[in-house]
PDB file of C-alpha atoms in Angstrom:
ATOM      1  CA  UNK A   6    -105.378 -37.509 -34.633  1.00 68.00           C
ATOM      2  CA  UNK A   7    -106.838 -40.754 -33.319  1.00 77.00           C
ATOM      3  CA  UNK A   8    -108.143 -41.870 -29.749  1.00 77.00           C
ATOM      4  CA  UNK A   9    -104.475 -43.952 -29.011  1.00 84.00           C
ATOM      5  CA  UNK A  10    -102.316 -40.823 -30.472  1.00 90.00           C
ATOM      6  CA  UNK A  11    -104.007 -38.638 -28.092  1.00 86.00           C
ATOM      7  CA  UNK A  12    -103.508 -40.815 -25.229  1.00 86.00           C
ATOM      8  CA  UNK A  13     -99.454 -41.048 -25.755  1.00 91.00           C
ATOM      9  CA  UNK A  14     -99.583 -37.340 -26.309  1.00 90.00           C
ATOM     10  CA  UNK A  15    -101.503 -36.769 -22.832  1.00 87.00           C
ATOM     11  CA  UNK A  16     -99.047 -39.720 -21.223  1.00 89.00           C
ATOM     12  CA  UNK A  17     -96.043 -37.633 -22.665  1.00 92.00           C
ATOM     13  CA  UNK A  18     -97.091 -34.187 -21.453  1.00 89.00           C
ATOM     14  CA  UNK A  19     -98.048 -35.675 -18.144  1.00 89.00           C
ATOM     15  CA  UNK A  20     -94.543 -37.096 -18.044  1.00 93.00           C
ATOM     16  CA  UNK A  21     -92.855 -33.965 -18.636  1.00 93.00           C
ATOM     17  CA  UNK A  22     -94.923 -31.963 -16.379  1.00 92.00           C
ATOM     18  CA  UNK A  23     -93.355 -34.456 -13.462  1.00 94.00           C
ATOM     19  CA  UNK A  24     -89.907 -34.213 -14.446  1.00 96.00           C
ATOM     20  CA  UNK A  25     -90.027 -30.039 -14.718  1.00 95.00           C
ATOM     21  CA  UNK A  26     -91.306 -30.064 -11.507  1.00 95.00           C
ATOM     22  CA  UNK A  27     -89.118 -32.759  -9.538  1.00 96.00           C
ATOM     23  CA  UNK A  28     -85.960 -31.317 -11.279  1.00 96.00           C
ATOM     24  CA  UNK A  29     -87.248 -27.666 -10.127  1.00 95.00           C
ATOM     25  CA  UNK A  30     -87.487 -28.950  -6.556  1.00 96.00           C
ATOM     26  CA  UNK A  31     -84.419 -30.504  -6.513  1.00 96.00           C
ATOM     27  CA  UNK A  32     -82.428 -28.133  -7.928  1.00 94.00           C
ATOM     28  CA  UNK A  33     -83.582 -25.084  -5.450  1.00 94.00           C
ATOM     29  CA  UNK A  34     -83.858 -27.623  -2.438  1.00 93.00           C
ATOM     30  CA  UNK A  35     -81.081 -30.270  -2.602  1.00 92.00           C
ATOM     31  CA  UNK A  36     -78.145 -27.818  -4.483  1.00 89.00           C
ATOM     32  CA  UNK A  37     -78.638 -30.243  -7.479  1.00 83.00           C
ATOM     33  CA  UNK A  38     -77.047 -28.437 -10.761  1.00 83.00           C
ATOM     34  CA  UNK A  39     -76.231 -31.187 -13.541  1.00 85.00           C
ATOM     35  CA  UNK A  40     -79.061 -33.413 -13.284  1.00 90.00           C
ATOM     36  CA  UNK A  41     -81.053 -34.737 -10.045  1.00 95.00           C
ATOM     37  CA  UNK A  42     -79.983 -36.315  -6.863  1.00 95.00           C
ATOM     38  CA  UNK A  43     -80.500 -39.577  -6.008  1.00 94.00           C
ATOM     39  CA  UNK A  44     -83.162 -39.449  -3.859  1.00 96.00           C
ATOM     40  CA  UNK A  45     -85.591 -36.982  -6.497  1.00 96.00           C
ATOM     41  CA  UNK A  46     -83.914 -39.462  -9.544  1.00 97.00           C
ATOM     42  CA  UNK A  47     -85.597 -42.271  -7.586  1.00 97.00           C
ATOM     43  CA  UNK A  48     -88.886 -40.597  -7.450  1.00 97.00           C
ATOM     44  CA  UNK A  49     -89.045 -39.553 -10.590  1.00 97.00           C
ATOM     45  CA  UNK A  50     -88.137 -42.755 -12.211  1.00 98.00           C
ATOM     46  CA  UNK A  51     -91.065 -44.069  -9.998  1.00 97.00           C
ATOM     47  CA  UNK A  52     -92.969 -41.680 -11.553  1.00 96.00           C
ATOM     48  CA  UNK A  53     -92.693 -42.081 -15.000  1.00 96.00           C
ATOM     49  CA  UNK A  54     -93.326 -45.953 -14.596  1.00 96.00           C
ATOM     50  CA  UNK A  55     -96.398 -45.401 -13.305  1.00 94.00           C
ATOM     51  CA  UNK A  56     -97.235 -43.011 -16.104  1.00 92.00           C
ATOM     52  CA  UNK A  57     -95.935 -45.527 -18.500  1.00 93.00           C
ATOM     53  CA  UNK A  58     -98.284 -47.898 -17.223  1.00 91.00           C
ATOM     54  CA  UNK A  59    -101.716 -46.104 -16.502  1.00 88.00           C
ATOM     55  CA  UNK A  60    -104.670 -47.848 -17.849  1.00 87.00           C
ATOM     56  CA  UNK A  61    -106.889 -44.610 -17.014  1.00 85.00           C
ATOM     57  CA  UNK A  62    -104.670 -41.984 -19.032  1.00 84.00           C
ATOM     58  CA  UNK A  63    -107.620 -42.041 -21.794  1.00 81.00           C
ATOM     59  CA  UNK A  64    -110.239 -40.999 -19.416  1.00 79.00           C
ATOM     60  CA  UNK A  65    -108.449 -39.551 -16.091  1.00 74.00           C
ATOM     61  CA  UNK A  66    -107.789 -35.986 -15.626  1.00 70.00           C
ATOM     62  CA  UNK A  67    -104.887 -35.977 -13.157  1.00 74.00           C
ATOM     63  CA  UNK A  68    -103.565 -38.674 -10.357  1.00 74.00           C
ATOM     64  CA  UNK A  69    -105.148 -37.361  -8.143  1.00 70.00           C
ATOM     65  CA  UNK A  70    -108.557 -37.519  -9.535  1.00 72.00           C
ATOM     66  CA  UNK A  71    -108.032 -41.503 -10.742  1.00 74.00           C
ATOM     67  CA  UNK A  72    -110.019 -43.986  -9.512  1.00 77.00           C
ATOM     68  CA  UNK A  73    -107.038 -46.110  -8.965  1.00 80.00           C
ATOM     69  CA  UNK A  74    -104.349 -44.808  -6.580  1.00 81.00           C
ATOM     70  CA  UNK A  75    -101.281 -46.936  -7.924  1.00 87.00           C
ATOM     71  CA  UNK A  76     -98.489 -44.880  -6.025  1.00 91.00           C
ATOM     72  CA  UNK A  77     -97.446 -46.433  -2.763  1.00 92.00           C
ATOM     73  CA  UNK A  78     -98.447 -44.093   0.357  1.00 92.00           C
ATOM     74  CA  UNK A  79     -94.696 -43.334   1.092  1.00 95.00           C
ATOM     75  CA  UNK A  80     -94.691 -42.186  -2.853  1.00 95.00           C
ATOM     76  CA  UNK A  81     -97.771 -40.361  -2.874  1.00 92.00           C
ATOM     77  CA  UNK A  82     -96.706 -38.141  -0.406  1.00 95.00           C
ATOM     78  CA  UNK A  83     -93.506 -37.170  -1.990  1.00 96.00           C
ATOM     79  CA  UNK A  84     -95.495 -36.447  -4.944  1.00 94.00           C
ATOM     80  CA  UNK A  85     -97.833 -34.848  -3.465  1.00 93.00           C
ATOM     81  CA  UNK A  86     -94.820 -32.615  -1.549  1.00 96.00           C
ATOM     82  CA  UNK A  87     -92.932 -32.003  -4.933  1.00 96.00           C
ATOM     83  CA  UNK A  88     -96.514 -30.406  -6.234  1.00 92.00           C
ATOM     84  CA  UNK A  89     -97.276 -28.239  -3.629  1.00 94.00           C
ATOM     85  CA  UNK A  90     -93.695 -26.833  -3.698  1.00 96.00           C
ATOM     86  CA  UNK A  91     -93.058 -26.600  -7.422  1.00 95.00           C
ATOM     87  CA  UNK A  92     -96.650 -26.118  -8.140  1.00 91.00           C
ATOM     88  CA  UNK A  93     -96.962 -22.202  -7.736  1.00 92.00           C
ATOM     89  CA  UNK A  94     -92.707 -21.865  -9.328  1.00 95.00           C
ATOM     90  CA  UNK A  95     -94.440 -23.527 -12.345  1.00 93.00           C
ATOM     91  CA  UNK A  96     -96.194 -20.219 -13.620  1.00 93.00           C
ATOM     92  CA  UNK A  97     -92.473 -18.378 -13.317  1.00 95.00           C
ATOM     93  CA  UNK A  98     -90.480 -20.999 -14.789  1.00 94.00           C
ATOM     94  CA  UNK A  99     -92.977 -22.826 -17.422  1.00 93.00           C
ATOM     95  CA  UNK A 100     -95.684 -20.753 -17.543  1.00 95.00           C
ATOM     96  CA  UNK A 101     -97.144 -22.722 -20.904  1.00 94.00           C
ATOM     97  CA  UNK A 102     -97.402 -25.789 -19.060  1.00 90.00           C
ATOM     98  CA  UNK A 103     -99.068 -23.680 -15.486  1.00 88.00           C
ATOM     99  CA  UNK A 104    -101.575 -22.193 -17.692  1.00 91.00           C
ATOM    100  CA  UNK A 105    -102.423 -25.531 -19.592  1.00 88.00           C
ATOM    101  CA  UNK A 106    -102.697 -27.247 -16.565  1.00 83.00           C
ATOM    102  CA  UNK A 107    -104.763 -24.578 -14.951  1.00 83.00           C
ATOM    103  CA  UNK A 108    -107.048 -24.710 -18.250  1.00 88.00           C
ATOM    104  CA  UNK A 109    -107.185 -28.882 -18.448  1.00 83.00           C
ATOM    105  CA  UNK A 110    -108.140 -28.324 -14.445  1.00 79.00           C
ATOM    106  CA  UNK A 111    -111.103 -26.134 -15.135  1.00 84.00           C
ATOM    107  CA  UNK A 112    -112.156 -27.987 -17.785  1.00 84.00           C
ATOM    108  CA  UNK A 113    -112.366 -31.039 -15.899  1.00 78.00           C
ATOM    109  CA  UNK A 114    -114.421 -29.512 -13.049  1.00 79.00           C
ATOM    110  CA  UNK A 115    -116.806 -27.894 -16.143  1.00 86.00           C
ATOM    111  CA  UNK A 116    -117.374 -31.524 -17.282  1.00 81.00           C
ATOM    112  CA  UNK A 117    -117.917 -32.765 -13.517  1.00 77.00           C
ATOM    113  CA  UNK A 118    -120.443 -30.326 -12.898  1.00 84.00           C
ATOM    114  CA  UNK A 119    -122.253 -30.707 -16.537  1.00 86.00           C
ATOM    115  CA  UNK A 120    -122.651 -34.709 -15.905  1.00 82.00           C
ATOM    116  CA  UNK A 121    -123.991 -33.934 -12.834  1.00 85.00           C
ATOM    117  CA  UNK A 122    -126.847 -31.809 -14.053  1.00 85.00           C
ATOM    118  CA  UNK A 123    -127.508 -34.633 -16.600  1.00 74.00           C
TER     119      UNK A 123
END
């Protein structure tokens, strides 16, 4: 698998991790059933542009450890809100993805502490 096949695979996983948890959140918060509301729709189409267009996907762990913040401040902390609320539901209702994320997290903070040593 090559360096740009990798990326779109990290881009698309990264995607879907934002939609599972936006459409959790709405659904338990804002009665959504078929689809989101208009307000989480909104967010999460922000969302996925930004995705779309990161030029750190390659290298960056998660948004919140990129050296370029490209969500507006308003949209950061919806984000931020839809994390901390679907973050812990994750591990009941997609545990695959909690545990990846958990493992791609640790690994990360491995490789942070090893460069520092060097």
């Amino acid at each position: 698998m090559g360096k740009d096949e990798k990326v779109e695979r990290k881009r698309r996983r990264e995607a879907e991790v934002v939609s599972q948890m936006i459409t959790l959140r709405c659904h338990a918060l804002h009665g959504s059933r078929d689809g989101l509301c208009d307000e989480c729709a909104d967010l999460l189409d922000y969302a996925l542009a930004r995705i779309a267009r990161c030029p750190h996907m390659a290298t960056k762990t998660f948004c919140s450890q990129c050296p370029t913040h490209c969500y507006a401040p308003a949209r950061a902390e919806q984000i931020r809100e839809v994390m901390r609320w679907a973050g812990p539901r994750m591990l009941l209702h997609h545990p695959v993805m909690a545990i990846h994320h958990a493992l791609e997290t640790m690994a990360a903070a491995w490789r942070a502490r090893r460069a520092q040593a060097s």
